[in-house]
CSV table of C-alpha atoms and ligand atoms in Angstrom, one decimal:
chain,number,residue,atom,x,y,z
A,841,MET,CA,17.3,27.1,-0.1
A,842,PHE,CA,14.4,25.6,-2.2
A,843,VAL,CA,11.6,27.3,-4.0
A,844,ILE,CA,8.2,27.7,-2.2
A,845,PRO,CA,5.4,27.4,-4.8
A,846,GLU,CA,3.7,30.6,-5.8
A,847,GLN,CA,0.3,29.7,-4.3
A,848,VAL,CA,2.0,28.9,-0.9
A,849,ARG,CA,3.9,32.2,-1.1
A,850,THR,CA,0.6,34.0,-1.6
A,851,VAL,CA,-0.9,32.4,1.4
A,852,LEU,CA,2.1,33.3,3.6
A,853,GLN,CA,2.0,36.9,2.3
A,854,ARG,CA,-1.7,37.4,3.0
A,855,LEU,CA,-1.2,36.1,6.6
A,856,GLU,CA,1.8,38.4,7.1
A,857,ARG,CA,0.0,41.4,5.7
A,858,GLY,CA,-2.9,40.6,8.1
A,859,GLY,CA,-0.4,41.0,10.9
A,860,PHE,CA,0.3,37.4,11.7
A,861,SER,CA,3.4,35.3,11.5
A,862,ALA,CA,3.2,32.3,9.1
A,863,PHE,CA,5.6,29.6,8.0
A,864,CYS,CA,5.8,26.5,5.9
A,865,VAL,CA,6.2,23.6,8.3
A,866,GLY,CA,6.7,19.8,8.6
A,867,GLY,CA,7.1,17.5,5.6
A,868,CYS,CA,7.4,20.2,2.9
A,869,VAL,CA,10.3,21.8,4.7
A,870,ARG,CA,12.0,18.4,5.3
A,871,ASP,CA,11.5,17.3,1.7
A,872,GLY,CA,12.5,20.6,0.3
A,873,LEU,CA,15.8,20.5,2.2
A,874,LEU,CA,16.4,17.0,1.0
A,875,GLY,CA,15.7,18.1,-2.6
A,876,ARG,CA,12.6,15.9,-2.8
A,877,THR,CA,9.2,16.9,-4.1
A,878,ALA,CA,6.9,17.6,-1.2
A,879,GLN,CA,3.6,15.6,-1.0
A,880,ASP,CA,1.7,18.6,0.3
A,881,TRP,CA,2.4,22.1,1.7
A,882,ASP,CA,1.4,22.8,5.2
A,883,VAL,CA,1.4,26.3,6.8
A,884,THR,CA,1.5,27.0,10.5
A,885,ALA,CA,0.4,30.5,11.6
A,886,SER,CA,-0.3,32.6,14.6
A,887,ALA,CA,-3.7,33.4,13.2
A,888,LEU,CA,-6.7,31.8,15.0
A,889,PRO,CA,-8.8,29.6,12.7
A,890,GLU,CA,-11.6,32.3,12.6
A,891,GLU,CA,-9.0,34.9,11.7
A,892,THR,CA,-7.7,32.7,8.8
A,893,MET,CA,-11.3,32.1,7.7
A,894,ALA,CA,-11.9,35.9,7.6
A,895,LEU,CA,-8.7,36.6,5.8
A,896,PHE,CA,-9.2,34.2,3.0
A,897,GLY,CA,-13.0,34.5,2.6
A,898,GLU,CA,-14.5,32.2,0.0
A,899,GLN,CA,-11.1,30.5,-0.5
A,900,ALA,CA,-11.2,29.1,3.1
A,901,PHE,CA,-12.8,25.9,4.2
A,902,PRO,CA,-13.1,24.8,7.8
A,903,THR,CA,-11.7,21.3,7.4
A,904,GLY,CA,-10.4,20.7,10.9
A,905,LEU,CA,-11.4,23.6,13.1
A,906,ARG,CA,-11.1,21.6,16.3
A,907,HIS,CA,-7.4,21.2,15.6
A,908,GLY,CA,-7.1,24.7,14.2
A,909,THR,CA,-7.0,23.7,10.6
A,910,VAL,CA,-8.4,25.7,7.7
A,911,THR,CA,-7.9,24.6,4.1
A,912,VAL,CA,-7.2,27.4,1.7
A,913,ARG,CA,-7.8,26.6,-1.9
A,914,GLY,CA,-6.5,28.5,-4.9
A,915,GLY,CA,-4.4,28.1,-8.0
A,916,GLY,CA,-5.2,24.4,-8.1
A,917,MET,CA,-3.7,23.8,-4.7
A,918,SER,CA,-5.1,23.0,-1.3
A,919,ILE,CA,-3.0,24.4,1.5
A,920,GLU,CA,-3.7,23.5,5.1
A,921,VAL,CA,-3.2,26.5,7.4
A,922,THR,CA,-3.1,25.4,11.1
A,923,THR,CA,-2.9,27.7,14.1
A,924,PHE,CA,0.2,27.3,16.3
A,925,ARG,CA,-1.0,24.9,18.9
A,926,THR,CA,0.1,22.8,21.8
A,927,ASP,CA,-1.5,19.4,22.5
A,928,GLY,CA,-3.1,18.7,25.9
A,929,PRO,CA,-2.5,15.3,27.7
A,930,TYR,CA,-3.0,12.1,25.8
A,931,ARG,CA,-4.9,9.6,27.8
A,932,ASP,CA,-5.9,7.1,25.1
A,933,GLY,CA,-2.5,6.7,23.4
A,934,ARG,CA,-3.7,8.2,20.1
A,935,HIS,CA,-5.4,11.6,20.5
A,936,PRO,CA,-4.8,14.6,22.7
A,937,ASP,CA,-7.7,15.2,25.1
A,938,SER,CA,-7.7,18.8,24.0
A,939,VAL,CA,-5.6,21.3,22.0
A,940,SER,CA,-4.9,24.9,22.9
A,941,PHE,CA,-3.9,27.6,20.5
A,942,THR,CA,-0.7,29.6,21.2
A,943,ARG,CA,1.0,32.6,19.6
A,944,SER,CA,4.4,30.8,19.8
A,945,LEU,CA,6.0,29.0,16.9
A,946,GLU,CA,8.4,27.2,19.2
A,947,GLU,CA,5.6,25.7,21.2
A,948,ASP,CA,4.0,24.5,18.0
A,949,LEU,CA,7.2,22.8,16.8
A,950,ALA,CA,7.7,21.0,20.1
A,951,ARG,CA,4.4,19.0,19.7
A,952,ARG,CA,5.6,17.6,16.3
A,953,ASP,CA,6.9,14.0,16.1
A,954,PHE,CA,10.4,14.0,14.7
A,955,THR,CA,13.1,16.7,14.6
A,956,VAL,CA,13.2,16.6,10.8
A,957,ASN,CA,9.5,17.3,10.8
A,958,ALA,CA,9.8,20.1,13.3
A,959,MET,CA,11.3,22.8,11.2
A,960,ALA,CA,9.6,26.0,9.9
A,961,LEU,CA,10.5,28.2,7.0
A,962,ASP,CA,9.3,31.8,6.5
A,963,LEU,CA,8.9,33.8,3.3
A,964,GLN,CA,12.3,35.3,3.6
A,965,GLY,CA,13.9,31.9,3.7
A,966,LYS,CA,14.7,31.9,7.4
A,967,LEU,CA,14.6,28.5,9.0
A,968,THR,CA,13.4,28.0,12.6
A,969,ASP,CA,14.9,24.7,13.8
A,970,PRO,CA,15.0,24.5,17.6
A,971,PHE,CA,15.5,20.7,17.7
A,972,HIS,CA,18.4,20.6,15.2
A,973,GLY,CA,16.4,18.8,12.5
A,974,GLN,CA,19.0,20.0,10.0
A,975,LEU,CA,21.7,18.1,11.7
A,976,ASP,CA,19.5,15.0,11.8
A,977,LEU,CA,18.7,15.4,8.1
A,978,ALA,CA,22.4,15.5,7.3
A,979,ALA,CA,23.0,12.4,9.4
A,980,ARG,CA,19.8,10.8,7.9
A,981,LEU,CA,18.4,10.1,11.3
A,982,LEU,CA,14.8,10.0,12.7
A,983,ARG,CA,14.8,11.3,16.3
A,984,CYS,CA,11.8,12.0,18.4
A,985,VAL,CA,11.3,15.6,19.5
A,986,GLY,CA,11.8,15.3,23.3
A,987,ASP,CA,11.6,12.0,25.3
A,988,PRO,CA,10.8,9.1,22.9
A,989,ASP,CA,9.0,7.0,25.6
A,990,ARG,CA,6.7,10.0,26.3
A,991,ARG,CA,6.1,10.8,22.6
A,992,PHE,CA,5.3,7.2,21.5
A,993,GLY,CA,3.2,6.9,24.7
A,994,GLU,CA,1.2,9.9,23.6
A,995,ASP,CA,0.4,8.7,20.1
A,996,ALA,CA,1.5,5.2,19.1
A,997,LEU,CA,0.9,5.9,15.5
A,998,ARG,CA,4.3,7.7,15.6
A,999,ILE,CA,5.9,4.2,15.9
A,1000,LEU,CA,4.6,3.3,12.5
A,1001,ARG,CA,5.3,6.8,11.1
A,1002,SER,CA,8.9,6.5,12.1
A,1003,LEU,CA,9.2,3.1,10.3
A,1004,ARG,CA,7.4,4.5,7.3
A,1005,PHE,CA,9.7,7.6,7.1
A,1006,ALA,CA,12.7,5.3,7.5
A,1007,ALA,CA,11.6,3.2,4.5
A,1008,VAL,CA,10.6,6.2,2.4
A,1009,LEU,CA,13.6,8.4,3.1
A,1010,GLY,CA,16.2,5.7,3.6
A,1011,PHE,CA,16.9,7.1,7.1
A,1012,SER,CA,18.0,5.2,10.3
A,1013,LEU,CA,16.4,5.6,13.7
A,1014,GLU,CA,18.5,7.4,16.3
A,1015,LYS,CA,19.5,4.9,19.0
A,1016,GLU,CA,17.2,6.1,21.9
A,1017,THR,CA,14.3,6.6,19.5
A,1018,GLU,CA,14.8,3.0,18.2
A,1019,GLU,CA,15.1,1.4,21.6
A,1020,SER,CA,12.0,3.3,22.8
A,1021,LEU,CA,10.1,2.3,19.7
A,1022,ARG,CA,10.8,-1.4,20.3
A,1023,ARG,CA,9.8,-1.1,24.0
A,1024,SER,CA,6.6,0.8,23.2
A,1025,ARG,CA,5.4,-1.4,20.4
A,1026,SER,CA,2.5,-3.0,22.3
A,1027,LEU,CA,0.9,0.5,22.4
A,1028,LEU,CA,0.0,0.0,18.7
A,1029,HIS,CA,-3.1,-1.8,19.8
A,1030,HIS,CA,-4.6,1.5,20.6
A,1031,ILE,CA,-4.4,2.7,17.0
A,1032,ALA,CA,-7.4,2.4,14.7
A,1033,ALA,CA,-7.1,-0.3,12.1
A,1034,GLU,CA,-7.5,2.2,9.2
A,1035,ARG,CA,-4.6,4.4,10.4
A,1036,VAL,CA,-2.4,1.3,10.8
A,1037,ARG,CA,-3.4,0.1,7.3
A,1038,GLU,CA,-2.6,3.5,5.7
A,1039,GLU,CA,0.9,3.7,7.4
A,1040,LEU,CA,1.7,0.1,6.6
A,1041,THR,CA,0.7,0.6,2.9
A,1042,ARG,CA,3.0,3.6,2.6
A,1043,LEU,CA,5.8,1.6,4.3
A,1044,LEU,CA,5.3,-1.4,2.0
A,1045,CYS,CA,5.4,0.8,-1.1
A,1046,ALA,CA,8.6,2.5,-0.1
A,1047,PRO,CA,12.1,1.9,-1.6
A,1048,GLY,CA,13.4,0.8,1.8
A,1049,ALA,CA,10.5,-1.4,2.8
A,1050,ALA,CA,12.4,-4.7,3.0
A,1051,GLU,CA,15.2,-3.3,5.0
A,1052,VAL,CA,12.8,-1.9,7.6
A,1053,LEU,CA,10.7,-5.0,7.8
A,1054,ARG,CA,13.9,-7.1,8.2
A,1055,SER,CA,15.0,-4.9,11.1
A,1056,PHE,CA,11.7,-4.6,12.9
A,1057,PRO,CA,9.6,-7.8,12.4
A,1058,GLU,CA,8.4,-7.8,16.0
A,1059,VAL,CA,7.0,-4.3,15.6
A,1060,ILE,CA,5.1,-5.1,12.4
A,1061,GLY,CA,4.2,-8.4,14.1
A,1062,GLU,CA,2.5,-6.5,16.8
A,1063,VAL,CA,-0.2,-5.5,14.3
A,1064,ILE,CA,0.1,-8.6,12.1
A,1065,PRO,CA,1.2,-11.4,14.4
A,1066,GLU,CA,0.4,-13.9,11.7
A,1067,LEU,CA,3.6,-12.9,9.9
A,1068,MET,CA,5.9,-14.1,12.7
A,1069,PRO,CA,6.0,-17.8,11.9
A,1070,MET,CA,7.6,-16.9,8.6
A,1071,VAL,CA,10.6,-15.2,10.3
A,1072,GLY,CA,13.5,-17.7,10.1
A,1073,PHE,CA,11.4,-20.5,8.8
A,1074,ASP,CA,13.8,-22.8,6.9
A,1075,GLN,CA,12.2,-24.0,3.6
A,1076,LYS,CA,14.6,-27.0,3.2
A,1077,ASN,CA,14.1,-26.7,-0.5
A,1078,CYS,CA,16.6,-26.2,-3.3
A,1079,HIS,CA,14.4,-23.6,-5.1
A,1080,HIS,CA,14.9,-21.3,-2.1
A,1081,CYS,CA,18.1,-19.8,-0.8
A,1082,HIS,CA,16.2,-17.8,1.8
A,1083,ASP,CA,13.9,-18.6,4.7
A,1084,VAL,CA,10.2,-17.8,4.1
A,1085,TRP,CA,10.5,-14.3,5.6
A,1086,GLU,CA,13.6,-13.3,3.7
A,1087,HIS,CA,12.1,-14.6,0.5
A,1088,THR,CA,9.0,-12.5,1.2
A,1089,LEU,CA,11.1,-9.4,1.7
A,1090,TRP,CA,13.1,-10.0,-1.5
A,1091,ALA,CA,9.9,-10.6,-3.5
A,1092,LEU,CA,8.2,-7.6,-2.0
A,1093,GLN,CA,11.0,-5.3,-2.8
A,1094,ALA,CA,11.3,-6.6,-6.3
A,1095,ALA,CA,7.6,-5.8,-7.0
A,1096,THR,CA,6.2,-2.7,-8.6
A,1097,PRO,CA,5.3,-0.2,-5.7
A,1098,GLU,CA,1.5,-0.5,-6.1
A,1099,PRO,CA,-0.3,-1.0,-2.8
A,1100,LEU,CA,-2.3,-4.2,-3.6
A,1101,ILE,CA,0.7,-5.8,-5.3
A,1102,ARG,CA,3.0,-5.1,-2.3
A,1103,TRP,CA,0.3,-6.4,0.1
A,1104,THR,CA,0.0,-9.6,-2.0
A,1105,LEU,CA,3.7,-10.2,-1.8
A,1106,LEU,CA,3.8,-9.6,1.9
A,1107,LEU,CA,1.1,-12.2,2.4
A,1108,HIS,CA,1.6,-14.7,-0.5
A,1109,ASP,CA,3.5,-17.3,1.5
A,1110,ILE,CA,2.1,-16.6,5.0
A,1111,GLY,CA,0.5,-20.1,4.9
A,1112,LYS,CA,3.8,-21.8,4.2
A,1113,PRO,CA,4.8,-22.6,7.8
A,1114,GLU,CA,1.4,-24.2,8.4
A,1115,ALA,CA,1.4,-26.2,5.1
A,1116,PHE,CA,5.0,-27.5,5.6
A,1117,THR,CA,5.8,-31.2,5.1
A,1118,ILE,CA,9.1,-32.9,4.8
A,1119,ASP,CA,9.7,-35.9,2.5
A,1120,PRO,CA,11.9,-39.0,3.3
A,1121,GLU,CA,14.8,-37.3,1.4
A,1122,GLY,CA,14.6,-34.4,3.7
A,1123,ASN,CA,13.2,-31.9,1.2
A,1124,GLY,CA,10.6,-29.4,2.4
A,1125,HIS,CA,7.2,-29.0,0.5
A,1126,PHE,CA,4.3,-26.6,1.0
A,1127,TYR,CA,1.5,-28.4,-0.9
A,1128,GLY,CA,-1.6,-26.3,-0.9
A,1129,HIS,CA,0.0,-23.3,0.7
A,1130,PRO,CA,-1.7,-20.7,-1.5
A,1131,MET,CA,-5.1,-21.6,-0.1
A,1132,VAL,CA,-3.7,-21.5,3.5
A,1133,SER,CA,-2.2,-18.1,2.8
A,1134,ARG,CA,-5.5,-16.9,1.4
A,1135,ARG,CA,-7.3,-18.0,4.5
A,1136,ILE,CA,-4.8,-16.2,6.8
A,1137,ALA,CA,-4.6,-13.2,4.6
A,1138,GLU,CA,-8.4,-12.8,4.7
A,1139,ILE,CA,-8.4,-12.6,8.5
A,1140,ILE,CA,-5.7,-9.9,8.3
A,1141,LEU,CA,-7.3,-7.8,5.5
A,1142,ARG,CA,-10.6,-7.8,7.3
A,1143,ARG,CA,-9.0,-6.8,10.6
A,1144,LEU,CA,-7.3,-3.9,8.8
A,1145,ARG,CA,-10.6,-2.9,7.2
A,1146,PHE,CA,-9.6,-3.1,3.6
A,1147,ASP,CA,-12.5,-2.3,1.3
A,1148,SER,CA,-14.0,-5.4,-0.4
A,1149,ALA,CA,-12.5,-4.7,-3.8
A,1150,GLY,CA,-9.0,-4.4,-2.5
A,1151,ARG,CA,-9.4,-7.4,-0.3
A,1152,GLU,CA,-10.7,-9.6,-3.2
A,1153,THR,CA,-7.9,-8.5,-5.4
A,1154,VAL,CA,-5.2,-9.4,-2.9
A,1155,LEU,CA,-6.9,-12.7,-2.0
A,1156,THR,CA,-7.3,-13.7,-5.6
A,1157,LEU,CA,-3.6,-12.9,-6.3
A,1158,VAL,CA,-2.5,-14.8,-3.2
A,1159,GLU,CA,-4.5,-17.8,-4.3
A,1160,TRP,CA,-3.2,-17.7,-7.8
A,1161,HIS,CA,0.4,-16.7,-7.2
A,1162,ASP,CA,1.8,-20.2,-7.6
A,1163,ARG,CA,-0.4,-21.6,-10.4
A,1164,ASN,CA,1.2,-22.6,-13.6
A,1165,ILE,CA,0.0,-20.8,-16.7
A,1166,PRO,CA,0.7,-22.7,-19.9
A,1167,ARG,CA,2.6,-20.5,-22.4
A,1168,THR,CA,0.1,-21.0,-25.1
A,1169,ASP,CA,-2.8,-18.9,-26.5
A,1170,ARG,CA,-5.2,-21.4,-25.1
A,1171,GLY,CA,-3.6,-21.4,-21.6
A,1172,VAL,CA,-3.4,-17.6,-21.4
A,1173,ARG,CA,-6.9,-17.1,-22.8
A,1174,LYS,CA,-8.3,-19.5,-20.1
A,1175,VAL,CA,-6.8,-17.4,-17.3
A,1176,LEU,CA,-7.8,-14.2,-19.0
A,1177,CYS,CA,-11.4,-15.5,-19.0
A,1178,ARG,CA,-11.3,-16.3,-15.3
A,1179,LEU,CA,-9.5,-13.2,-14.1
A,1180,GLY,CA,-9.9,-10.4,-16.7
A,1181,GLU,CA,-7.1,-8.3,-18.1
A,1182,GLN,CA,-6.2,-6.2,-15.1
A,1183,ARG,CA,-6.1,-9.0,-12.6
A,1184,LEU,CA,-4.0,-11.1,-15.0
A,1185,ARG,CA,-1.5,-8.3,-15.4
A,1186,GLN,CA,-1.3,-7.9,-11.6
A,1187,LEU,CA,-0.8,-11.7,-11.3
A,1188,LEU,CA,2.1,-11.6,-13.8
A,1189,ALA,CA,3.6,-8.7,-11.8
A,1190,VAL,CA,3.3,-10.9,-8.6
A,1191,LYS,CA,4.8,-13.9,-10.3
A,1192,ARG,CA,7.7,-11.9,-11.6
A,1193,ALA,CA,8.5,-10.5,-8.1
A,1194,ASP,CA,8.0,-13.9,-6.4
A,1195,ASN,CA,10.5,-15.4,-8.9
A,1196,LEU,CA,13.0,-12.6,-8.3
A,1197,GLY,CA,12.9,-13.5,-4.6
A,1198,GLN,CA,14.0,-17.1,-5.3
A,1199,ALA,CA,17.5,-18.5,-5.6
A,1200,PRO,CA,19.4,-16.9,-8.5
A,1201,GLU,CA,19.5,-20.1,-10.6
A,1202,TYR,CA,15.7,-20.2,-10.7
A,1203,GLN,CA,15.3,-16.6,-11.7
A,1204,GLY,CA,15.4,-17.7,-15.4
A,1205,ARG,CA,11.7,-18.0,-15.0
A,1206,GLN,CA,11.5,-14.2,-15.9
A,1207,ASP,CA,11.6,-15.3,-19.6
A,1208,GLU,CA,8.5,-17.4,-19.0
A,1209,ILE,CA,6.7,-14.4,-17.6
A,1210,ASP,CA,7.9,-12.2,-20.6
A,1211,CYS,CA,6.5,-14.8,-22.8
A,1212,LEU,CA,3.1,-14.9,-21.0
A,1213,GLU,CA,3.0,-11.1,-21.3
A,1214,GLN,CA,3.7,-11.2,-25.0
A,1215,ILE,CA,0.9,-13.8,-25.5
A,1216,LEU,CA,-1.5,-11.7,-23.5
A,1217,ASP,CA,-0.7,-8.6,-25.6
A,1218,LYS,CA,-1.1,-10.5,-28.8
A,1219,LEU,CA,-4.5,-12.0,-27.7
A,1220,LEU,CA,-5.7,-8.5,-26.7
A,1221,THR,CA,-4.6,-7.0,-30.1
A,1222,GLU,CA,-6.3,-9.8,-31.9
A,1223,GLN,CA,-9.4,-9.1,-29.9
A,1224,THR,CA,-9.6,-12.7,-28.9
A,1225,CYS,CA,-12.9,-13.7,-27.2
A,1226,PHE,CA,-12.5,-14.2,-23.4
A,1227,SER,CA,-15.8,-12.7,-22.0
A,1228,LEU,CA,-19.5,-13.1,-22.6
A,1229,HIS,CA,-20.0,-9.8,-24.3
A,1230,GLN,CA,-17.4,-10.7,-27.0
A,1231,LEU,CA,-19.2,-13.9,-27.8
A,1232,ALA,CA,-20.7,-13.9,-31.4
A,1233,VAL,CA,-24.1,-14.8,-30.0
A,1234,ASN,CA,-26.2,-13.4,-27.2
A,1235,GLY,CA,-29.2,-14.3,-25.1
A,1236,ASN,CA,-31.8,-13.2,-27.7
A,1237,ASP,CA,-30.3,-15.6,-30.3
A,1238,LEU,CA,-30.8,-18.4,-27.8
A,1239,ILE,CA,-34.4,-17.4,-27.1
A,1240,THR,CA,-35.0,-17.5,-30.8
A,1241,LEU,CA,-33.8,-21.1,-30.7
A,1242,GLY,CA,-36.3,-21.8,-28.0
A,1243,LEU,CA,-34.1,-21.7,-24.9
A,1244,GLN,CA,-35.6,-20.3,-21.7
A,1245,GLY,CA,-34.8,-19.0,-18.2
A,1246,PRO,CA,-31.5,-20.1,-16.5
A,1247,GLU,CA,-30.8,-22.3,-19.5
A,1248,ILE,CA,-29.8,-19.2,-21.5
A,1249,GLY,CA,-27.1,-18.0,-19.1
A,1250,ARG,CA,-25.8,-21.6,-18.6
A,1251,THR,CA,-25.6,-22.1,-22.4
A,1252,LEU,CA,-23.8,-18.8,-23.0
A,1253,GLU,CA,-21.2,-19.8,-20.3
A,1254,GLU,CA,-20.8,-23.2,-22.0
A,1255,LEU,CA,-20.2,-21.6,-25.4
A,1256,LEU,CA,-17.7,-19.2,-23.9
A,1257,ASP,CA,-15.8,-22.1,-22.3
A,1258,LEU,CA,-15.7,-24.0,-25.7
A,1259,VAL,CA,-14.5,-20.9,-27.5
A,1260,VAL,CA,-11.9,-20.1,-25.0
A,1261,ASP,CA,-10.8,-23.7,-25.0
A,1262,GLU,CA,-10.5,-23.5,-28.9
A,1263,GLN,CA,-13.1,-26.3,-29.3
A,1264,ILE,CA,-15.3,-24.1,-31.5
A,1265,PHE,CA,-14.7,-20.9,-33.4
A,1266,ASN,CA,-16.3,-17.7,-32.2
A,1267,GLU,CA,-18.6,-17.5,-35.2
A,1268,ARG,CA,-22.4,-17.0,-35.0
A,1269,LYS,CA,-23.2,-19.8,-37.4
A,1270,ALA,CA,-21.0,-22.3,-35.7
A,1271,LEU,CA,-22.2,-21.4,-32.2
A,1272,LEU,CA,-25.9,-21.5,-33.2
A,1273,ALA,CA,-25.4,-24.8,-35.0
A,1274,HIS,CA,-23.8,-26.2,-31.8
A,1275,VAL,CA,-26.7,-25.1,-29.6
A,1276,ALA,CA,-29.3,-26.5,-32.0
A,1277,ALA,CA,-27.4,-29.8,-32.2
A,1278,SER,CA,-27.1,-30.2,-28.4
A,1279,LYS,CA,-30.8,-29.3,-28.0
A,1280,THR,CA,-31.8,-32.1,-30.4
A,1281,ALA,CA,-29.4,-34.5,-28.7
A,1282,ARG,CA,-31.2,-33.9,-25.4
B,1736,ATP,P1,4.2,13.2,4.3
B,1736,ATP,O1,3.2,14.3,3.9
B,1736,ATP,O2,5.2,13.0,3.3
B,1736,ATP,O3,3.5,12.0,4.8
B,1736,ATP,P2,4.6,14.9,6.6
B,1736,ATP,O4,5.8,15.0,7.5
B,1736,ATP,O5,4.2,16.1,5.9
B,1736,ATP,O6,5.0,13.7,5.6
B,1736,ATP,P3,1.9,14.7,7.6
B,1736,ATP,O7,1.2,13.5,8.1
B,1736,ATP,O8,1.5,15.4,6.3
B,1736,ATP,O9,3.4,14.2,7.4
B,1736,ATP,O10,2.0,15.7,8.8
B,1736,ATP,C1,2.5,17.1,8.7
B,1736,ATP,C2,3.3,17.4,9.9
B,1736,ATP,O11,2.5,17.3,11.1
B,1736,ATP,C3,4.5,16.4,10.2
B,1736,ATP,O12,5.6,16.8,9.5
B,1736,ATP,C4,4.7,16.6,11.7
B,1736,ATP,O13,5.3,17.8,12.0
B,1736,ATP,C5,3.2,16.8,12.2
B,1736,ATP,N1,2.6,15.5,12.5
B,1736,ATP,C6,1.8,14.7,11.8
B,1736,ATP,N2,1.4,13.6,12.4
B,1736,ATP,C7,1.9,13.7,13.7
B,1736,ATP,C8,1.8,12.9,14.8
B,1736,ATP,N3,1.1,11.8,14.8
B,1736,ATP,N4,2.5,13.4,15.9
B,1736,ATP,C9,3.2,14.5,16.0
B,1736,ATP,N5,3.3,15.3,14.9
B,1736,ATP,C10,2.7,14.9,13.7
B,1737,MG,MG1,2.5,16.2,4.6
């Protein structure tokens, strides 16, 4: 049996000494039994929320009283203590109409989504597992607690949770659960965009993301129908041994598991089917596809309510993913000037993954990306000038030379372009002389 952290043990002990029964439950028990580090520790207890509040005094915060949840803070940890509860009927396909508290652990476990998430562990290490979650853990299976049609009908988010757990844990779906999930997929329309986005993000960043997307495109397509034209779309092009969707999956799985990078890879070629043309030799081309992808991606990201910073990052990376960056100081400095260091590093990560998703004989382009990264590192160590605040002159210098108003900003931009383009050195004297000369010329 695994080790329950000290802070969690303390919470369980206090509840037990207060005369209640208390257990670790859900994801932490599942992850502990799998030998994985748990994300968070949840406790389920017979104590009513007000009883938990009274027991923990100043350490207790009423974070979800309607659902019976009190957060206990201490020792640098936040532990959610939730009263045993049963959920009332679900009429909207996402929330129970009401919840009722109960003194029965078994009733509480029965409302939970999957058998592997419906196990409870007490302080003495005794496991309560009425739905045989341990057997499913050993078989690496996700199985709904109870009738899957009913469970997905109650809360359609469970459809995406099951795919997310499959991708994170490398589990399969038990047959009836899988069949029901496919049948129930249209219920996903009831789920709030933010919740869909959060689940999909976790799915996309998981080690088994490609495998799950490959097996369930029509389920993901229920929330992002724009993906569907990629599935099976033959590229008729020697650079690609995969159809557009397969290429997308390989590229996505090859990418660093950062949310915005993975979203970029999912969407980078979404415009290809629309941009497709075929030449007289029978070769497929996708001229201008990054801008088409950008347009479609924007619709999706807005619908899923990405914040504007995240949306802009993904859209820029989608737009730039196929642009050639010359492997010279000048070439890299120009892109650095347009995108900044962080975006450029993200772009190189995207290009790396995109290339790994191509036919093996074209994967040699990895060296080119290594080379671009080396140039970038060198430019940054040399403190090369790529932004206005690094320019050796500023607005005041230009005012001294007699420039006014919008002319100042425009001239600074021009100077930066010239410096970045290696047409002039970033030296005060040279820059001022250039400004003076162009002023006289006018
Ligand atoms: P992780 O924390 O790694 O995402 P988890 O299983 O702990 O996994 P949480 O979302 O933290 O997932 O939820 C804690 C527990 O609450 C779950 O293990 C499950 O028992 C229950 N649960 C969460 N969401 C649902 C749901 N939509 N339907 C039924 N039970 C749920
Ligand atoms: Mg959890």
